[in-house]
Amino acid sequence: MTEGPLVAVLDYGIGNLRSAQKALQRVGADARLTSDHALIADAAGIVLPGVGAFGRCVEALEVSGLTETALETASDAAAGGRPFLGICVGMQLLFEESAESPATKGLGVMAGRVERLSGDVKCPQMQWNRLDVLKPGELLAGLPEEAWMYFVHGYAAPVGPDTVATCVYGSPLCAAVRRGNLWGVQFHPEKSGTTGLTLLENFVSTLVGVR
Amino acid sequence: MKTVRVIPCLDVDNGRVVKGVNFVDLRDAGDPVELARRYDLEGADELIFLDITASSDSRQTTVDMVSRTAEEVFIPFTVGGGIRSVDDARAILRAGADKVSVNTAAVEHPKLISELAAEFGEQCVVVAVDARRSTDVDSGYEVFTHGGRRATGIDAVAWVARATGLGAGEILLTSMDRDGTRDGFDTPMLLAVGEAINVPLIASGGVGSLDHLIDGAVAGRADAVLAASIFHFGEHTIGEAKDRLEAGGVAVRPARC
């Protein structure tokens, strides 16, 4: 097997990180679950997964000593540096704060507050939903015209200038954001079948030649 | 937009699928991983593995199966059966499952639900409820445990309200009256239980035709429909199920996308 680009999947002791790692490996990355600063520094790209409550993820990141690293690498990506992908709560962590855990602060690389889903819908959204792609960019290029992804979340980031895809659940929600080489997706590409794998393959493709 | 999920359920005993799986083009119909891949390719939205292994010393077999599945299947899957503690759940989730389902253990120790939710998040915790019609409880639906063999005297509607209050992220409701009959879901029970909760409800027990799936989603207002035999015996593909649901006015993720 040829060695793909090194992807550091930040391991801060929460949830099922294995599936993100396995999906990235499937699309050719040398994906490692790690909290090792040297390895993270060597990686061509960074993935920040996240499940559970916002506050608990913030806390776990802190306990693992990864808050500064996550903030620095995400900020660097936003400024055009090494690509960084936040998944689910990992995307929400990029924002300033969340209604789910008002006492804790997010990384604040993206402006705004994550809010609870509203409208005449069940919360959480736990289902597949169709993306409305606003700006495909490298990450969302080559997806099927009807791209369906798997969502599990009770809160969502605000739709704003960095939003590159939405989905409708009660109202249009922010499904994906992008600034520079910083991406965040509310859905789980690692659990969205071949469509999700295509997105991850796109992410890995941006890493070739990074290092 | 709400889309209804179609979920095939695989009963697994000691690492092998049981309950007659009969696909023509499977090399090994008893291998859960091969069957899971097949359903993924057909467009299943999720999978549920129900581990019916009797002996507790073969937990490792289940963990290995989960691990192999996670290598090959990139849609969400839940594992239930025999999970009695946070440590049991952790082994399954670490191996790559997305959710765990608890049934008897949750009825016996409801605190297990809140412990699991605190540790892994509510989205990981499915509470499976086996219920029968009964005049012994207020709602008329009574919870049974131990694979549906033991009456508890607990009202199913009250139980799901309590379970979701403790942190259940989803309810899997099986009608023991209908399970295996192919007579269709118990839709009044789905409605009664669905009204008591604000988390997704998976309908289970009794599917014998594709129209039953529509009944579960429309008359029963379920968020997901589970079936086993209509898929395992090769009677219907997931694609056919989704086409029928869509024709019946139920929004689904198309099978091919």
XYZ file of C-alpha atoms in Angstrom:
468
model
C 0.000 0.000 0.000
C 1.363 3.401 -0.931
C 1.759 5.898 1.826
C -0.860 8.617 1.529
C -0.643 12.055 3.090
C -0.440 12.069 6.867
C -3.694 13.199 8.451
C -3.821 13.872 12.177
C -7.241 13.014 13.556
C -7.183 14.846 16.876
C -7.777 12.309 19.618
C -9.112 13.967 22.724
C -10.844 10.998 24.267
C -14.395 11.430 23.060
C -16.784 9.246 21.103
C -16.174 7.144 18.064
C -13.119 8.562 16.327
C -12.285 5.233 14.764
C -14.838 5.577 11.980
C -13.371 8.911 10.837
C -9.935 7.335 10.815
C -11.078 4.257 8.885
C -12.926 6.305 6.276
C -9.872 8.530 5.724
C -7.697 5.432 5.369
C -10.153 4.037 2.856
C -9.659 7.099 0.620
C -5.891 6.826 0.768
C -4.776 8.893 3.742
C -2.279 7.800 6.354
C -4.766 8.734 9.067
C -3.669 8.559 12.703
C -5.627 9.138 15.879
C -3.280 11.276 17.871
C -2.789 13.870 20.553
C 0.961 13.966 19.955
C 2.117 17.493 19.164
C 5.094 16.385 17.082
C 2.930 14.149 14.912
C 0.331 16.892 14.519
C 3.089 19.294 13.489
C 4.201 16.791 10.833
C 0.735 16.138 9.415
C -0.310 17.430 6.008
C -3.852 17.973 7.273
C -5.823 18.046 10.506
C -9.248 16.565 11.260
C -11.184 17.559 14.366
C -14.101 15.178 14.973
C -16.607 15.650 17.774
C -19.711 14.036 19.240
C -21.786 14.676 22.329
C -22.282 17.977 24.050
C -20.381 21.115 22.974
C -19.244 21.886 26.528
C -17.968 18.375 27.087
C -15.941 18.514 23.859
C -14.445 21.899 24.844
C -13.515 20.433 28.209
C -12.058 17.237 26.728
C -9.966 19.245 24.280
C -8.627 21.277 27.193
C -7.877 18.201 29.317
C -6.008 16.635 26.388
C -3.891 19.747 26.036
C -5.094 20.247 22.469
C -7.008 23.533 22.700
C -4.039 25.706 21.672
C -3.034 23.293 18.910
C -6.571 23.170 17.528
C -6.870 26.954 17.645
C -3.498 27.525 15.998
C -3.941 24.953 13.241
C -7.520 26.058 12.498
C -6.486 29.729 12.350
C -3.545 28.842 10.129
C -5.851 26.911 7.790
C -8.282 29.830 7.626
C -5.355 31.988 6.529
C -4.491 29.564 3.725
C -2.203 27.188 5.649
C -2.489 23.444 6.229
C -5.991 22.123 5.480
C -8.212 21.509 8.517
C -11.596 19.778 8.626
C -13.984 19.939 11.578
C -16.726 17.291 11.671
C -20.073 17.650 13.516
C -19.326 19.107 16.967
C -15.769 19.503 15.638
C -17.235 22.053 13.224
C -19.287 23.727 15.936
C -16.144 24.125 18.053
C -14.777 26.481 15.392
C -17.437 29.031 16.399
C -17.449 31.394 19.357
C -20.027 29.718 21.552
C -23.045 27.407 21.688
C -26.491 27.661 23.234
C -25.926 24.051 24.329
C -23.199 25.012 26.805
C -23.376 28.768 27.407
C -20.667 28.721 30.063
C -17.941 27.470 27.710
C -16.229 29.204 24.817
C -15.479 27.672 21.436
C -12.302 28.282 19.444
C -13.852 31.383 17.879
C -12.159 31.066 14.490
C -15.576 31.496 12.904
C -17.892 34.258 14.100
C -21.252 33.499 15.668
C -23.109 31.323 18.109
C -24.322 27.755 17.569
C -28.089 27.628 18.236
C -30.609 24.876 19.015
C -32.645 23.595 16.074
C -36.056 25.215 15.980
C -39.326 24.803 14.147
C -41.789 21.966 13.899
C -39.152 19.223 13.731
C -37.761 16.624 16.090
C -34.564 17.543 17.809
C -31.964 16.144 17.227
C -32.015 15.784 13.488
C -30.974 12.152 13.104
C -31.320 11.260 9.446
C -29.973 11.689 5.942
C -30.571 15.052 4.340
C -29.869 16.568 0.949
C -27.245 19.264 0.653
C -27.951 22.535 -1.082
C -24.470 23.408 -2.241
C -23.914 27.173 -2.448
C -20.184 27.165 -3.264
C -18.689 23.767 -4.125
C -14.973 24.599 -3.788
C -12.477 21.724 -3.592
C -14.330 19.845 -0.862
C -17.795 19.576 -2.376
C -16.668 19.215 -5.996
C -17.654 16.074 -7.820
C -20.454 15.081 -5.443
C -23.632 13.714 -7.023
C -26.113 16.415 -8.045
C -28.281 15.193 -5.180
C -25.751 14.788 -2.413
C -27.254 13.144 0.679
C -25.346 13.136 3.947
C -26.001 11.686 7.401
C -26.713 14.211 10.155
C -26.931 13.755 13.927
C -27.184 17.050 15.779
C -29.421 19.122 17.985
C -27.626 22.418 17.387
C -26.383 24.185 14.282
C -24.002 26.984 13.371
C -25.494 30.163 11.885
C -25.824 30.540 8.124
C -23.362 33.284 7.223
C -20.808 34.468 4.672
C -18.613 31.377 5.252
C -21.491 28.936 4.670
C -20.872 26.816 1.566
C -23.771 24.346 1.892
C -27.089 24.192 3.701
C -29.783 21.606 4.263
C -33.446 22.152 5.064
C -34.681 20.841 8.399
C -37.464 23.055 9.692
C -35.500 25.911 8.136
C -32.256 26.110 6.130
C -29.348 25.083 8.353
C -25.640 25.589 7.976
C -24.324 22.223 6.718
C -20.796 23.215 5.687
C -18.501 26.208 6.128
C -15.246 27.226 4.545
C -12.663 29.934 5.012
C -9.362 29.521 3.212
C -8.287 25.944 3.860
C -10.476 25.615 6.932
C -13.586 23.519 6.431
C -16.319 22.412 8.755
C -19.153 19.988 8.036
C -22.155 19.462 10.306
C -22.869 16.017 8.859
C -20.748 12.873 9.145
C -18.941 12.257 5.837
C -17.409 9.122 7.370
C -20.941 7.734 7.780
C -22.467 9.007 4.541
C -21.648 6.093 2.252
C -19.883 6.699 -1.047
C -20.953 10.369 -1.176
C -19.264 11.003 2.146
C -16.165 9.106 1.069
C -15.963 11.314 -2.045
C -15.896 14.394 0.172
C -13.133 12.912 2.323
C -11.215 11.944 -0.805
C -11.500 15.580 -1.924
C -10.083 16.673 1.420
C -7.187 14.228 1.109
C -6.548 15.431 -2.464
C -5.993 18.975 -1.181
C -3.192 17.603 1.001
C -1.071 16.213 -1.766
C 1.941 18.470 -2.091
C 1.205 20.271 1.169
C 4.212 18.599 2.669
C -37.253 18.089 5.496
C -37.908 14.920 7.414
C -36.769 11.795 5.615
C -37.714 8.360 6.899
C -34.866 5.894 7.365
C -35.052 2.283 6.208
C -33.132 -0.001 8.545
C -32.498 -3.707 8.011
C -31.963 -5.600 11.258
C -29.512 -8.484 11.501
C -29.748 -11.024 14.304
C -26.284 -12.258 15.128
C -25.415 -15.348 17.146
C -21.773 -15.914 17.982
C -20.610 -13.742 15.084
C -22.957 -15.244 12.484
C -26.231 -13.936 11.084
C -29.150 -16.163 11.962
C -32.861 -16.196 11.070
C -32.568 -17.425 7.521
C -30.751 -15.106 5.238
C -31.294 -16.162 1.691
C -29.649 -13.972 -0.907
C -28.815 -15.660 -4.155
C -25.518 -13.964 -4.807
C -23.904 -13.964 -1.397
C -20.915 -16.199 -0.951
C -21.658 -16.622 2.717
C -25.108 -15.603 3.855
C -24.120 -16.044 7.464
C -21.372 -13.439 7.496
C -22.731 -10.228 9.045
C -20.089 -8.070 7.404
C -20.851 -9.336 3.916
C -24.568 -8.838 4.458
C -24.019 -5.369 5.894
C -22.000 -4.376 2.825
C -24.762 -5.634 0.598
C -27.374 -3.521 2.400
C -25.087 -0.486 2.319
C -24.724 -0.843 -1.463
C -28.480 -1.271 -1.857
C -29.052 2.060 -0.114
C -29.925 1.146 3.479
C -29.851 4.247 5.671
C -28.582 2.496 8.779
C -28.084 -1.012 10.090
C -28.893 -2.618 13.395
C -27.106 -5.702 14.660
C -28.899 -7.523 17.412
C -26.529 -9.822 19.233
C -28.502 -12.779 20.523
C -25.462 -14.727 21.678
C -26.405 -16.428 24.884
C -23.015 -16.839 26.521
C -21.339 -13.753 27.861
C -17.821 -15.067 27.193
C -18.253 -14.546 23.462
C -18.486 -10.747 23.768
C -15.116 -10.581 22.042
C -16.629 -12.263 18.974
C -19.152 -9.437 18.782
C -16.482 -6.783 19.210
C -14.475 -8.376 16.397
C -17.542 -8.387 14.149
C -18.127 -4.703 14.874
C -14.530 -3.939 14.085
C -14.644 -5.794 10.762
C -17.919 -4.081 9.871
C -16.426 -0.672 10.544
C -13.646 -1.450 8.047
C -16.132 -2.098 5.278
C -19.360 -0.230 5.963
C -19.571 3.555 5.892
C -23.142 4.105 7.026
C -24.248 4.320 10.672
C -24.784 1.109 12.567
C -26.168 0.247 15.973
C -25.320 -2.780 18.057
C -27.674 -4.150 20.700
C -27.945 -7.247 22.847
C -26.021 -8.074 25.965
C -24.864 -4.525 26.739
C -25.158 -4.164 30.500
C -22.600 -1.551 31.445
C -20.728 1.524 30.306
C -17.683 -0.705 29.740
C -19.658 -3.079 27.496
C -20.834 -0.084 25.465
C -17.361 1.410 25.281
C -15.920 -1.791 23.794
C -18.587 -1.800 21.084
C -18.287 1.920 20.288
C -14.469 1.830 20.286
C -14.624 -0.997 17.775
C -16.521 1.333 15.455
C -20.265 1.131 16.142
C -22.109 4.454 16.109
C -24.779 3.655 18.664
C -25.545 1.030 21.253
C -28.973 -0.262 22.050
C -30.015 -1.317 25.549
C -33.188 -3.112 26.541
C -33.496 -5.395 29.580
C -30.489 -3.869 31.352
C -32.055 -0.397 31.061
C -35.354 -1.580 32.528
C -33.540 -3.225 35.419
C -31.161 -0.297 35.959
C -32.564 2.875 34.389
C -29.488 4.761 35.603
C -27.533 2.924 32.896
C -29.241 5.198 30.337
C -28.007 8.388 31.987
C -24.540 6.918 32.489
C -24.294 6.008 28.811
C -25.617 9.408 27.723
C -23.168 11.243 29.975
C -20.257 9.179 28.733
C -20.956 8.959 25.003
C -23.677 11.523 24.266
C -27.401 10.968 23.867
C -27.060 10.380 20.118
C -25.246 7.115 20.929
C -27.957 5.705 23.156
C -30.861 3.757 21.684
C -33.365 2.336 24.152
C -35.065 -0.703 22.690
C -38.512 -1.433 24.071
C -40.374 -4.702 23.542
C -44.062 -4.178 24.253
C -47.349 -6.054 24.115
C -50.974 -5.036 24.374
C -52.108 -5.517 27.949
C -54.953 -4.493 30.204
C -52.597 -4.395 33.184
C -51.215 -0.913 32.430
C -52.855 2.481 31.766
C -51.782 3.000 28.149
C -52.659 -0.584 27.212
C -49.041 -1.331 26.178
C -46.794 -3.185 28.600
C -43.006 -3.500 28.562
C -41.553 -7.006 28.326
C -37.933 -7.932 28.918
C -35.627 -10.912 28.337
C -36.378 -11.099 24.642
C -40.082 -10.457 25.166
C -40.591 -13.374 27.546
C -40.969 -11.583 30.860
C -43.790 -9.189 31.749
C -42.695 -6.211 33.843
C -45.937 -4.452 34.746
C -44.324 -1.281 33.392
C -46.367 0.973 31.122
C -44.533 1.360 27.784
C -45.661 4.969 27.279
C -44.506 5.971 30.750
C -41.250 4.054 30.263
C -40.236 5.800 27.028
C -40.981 9.184 28.599
C -38.726 8.273 31.507
C -36.034 6.779 29.257
C -35.822 9.886 27.080
C -35.754 12.022 30.218
C -32.707 10.024 31.322
C -30.955 10.598 28.011
C -32.143 8.064 25.436
C -31.461 9.589 22.012
C -33.744 7.267 20.110
C -36.429 4.666 20.850
C -36.632 1.339 19.023
C -40.146 0.033 19.628
C -40.927 -3.596 18.829
C -44.432 -4.995 19.019
C -44.105 -8.487 20.464
C -47.683 -9.165 19.360
C -46.708 -8.536 15.752
C -43.074 -9.677 15.663
C -42.763 -12.567 13.238
C -46.431 -12.438 12.169
C -45.957 -10.399 8.962
C -49.256 -8.665 9.805
C -47.753 -5.165 9.839
C -46.723 -2.724 12.556
C -48.902 -2.034 15.583
C -49.535 1.544 14.425
C -51.752 2.652 17.347
C -48.914 1.666 19.678
C -46.398 3.617 17.569
C -48.629 6.681 17.783
C -49.140 6.368 21.539
C -45.416 5.980 22.180
C -44.407 8.612 19.613
C -46.571 11.219 21.305
C -44.718 10.717 24.572
C -41.259 11.470 23.159
C -39.416 14.116 21.169
C -36.592 11.897 19.928
C -36.693 9.693 16.833
C -38.853 6.561 16.937
C -37.907 3.385 15.054
C -40.867 1.124 14.251
C -40.254 -2.615 14.522
C -42.139 -5.874 14.479
C -44.514 -7.349 11.941
C -43.417 -6.146 8.520
C -44.580 -8.572 5.838
C -44.972 -6.257 2.856
C -43.678 -2.957 1.541
C -47.024 -1.285 2.235
C -46.487 -2.012 5.915
C -43.476 0.281 5.797
C -45.732 3.109 4.592
C -48.167 2.368 7.447
C -45.349 2.700 9.960
C -44.234 6.059 8.598
C -47.669 7.558 7.854
C -50.213 6.000 10.243
C -47.598 5.320 12.928
C -45.602 8.521 12.313
C -42.341 6.695 12.894
C -39.039 8.310 11.935
C -37.516 5.051 10.802
C -38.830 1.645 9.792
C -37.023 -1.572 10.633
C -37.492 -4.885 8.909
C -35.669 -8.167 8.710
C -37.267 -11.037 6.832
C -38.588 -9.114 3.804
C -35.008 -8.098 3.077
C -33.112 -11.185 4.219
C -35.076 -13.624 2.104
C -34.425 -11.577 -0.998
C -38.146 -10.816 -1.376
C -37.476 -7.104 -1.648
C -34.467 -4.875 -2.056
C -33.934 -1.694 -0.093
C -34.434 0.165 -3.375
C -37.899 -1.333 -3.808
C -38.776 -0.392 -0.244
C -37.733 3.195 -0.836
C -39.558 3.441 -4.146
C -42.730 2.225 -2.477
C -42.350 4.608 0.438
C -41.842 7.512 -1.936
C -44.873 6.496 -3.991
C -46.795 6.407 -0.709
C -45.905 10.033 -0.032
C -43.035 9.364 2.400
C -39.809 11.316 1.828
C -36.721 9.088 1.797
C -33.108 9.288 0.710
C -33.109 7.772 -2.789
C -31.486 4.337 -2.840
C -29.003 5.373 -5.500
C -27.041 8.405 -4.473
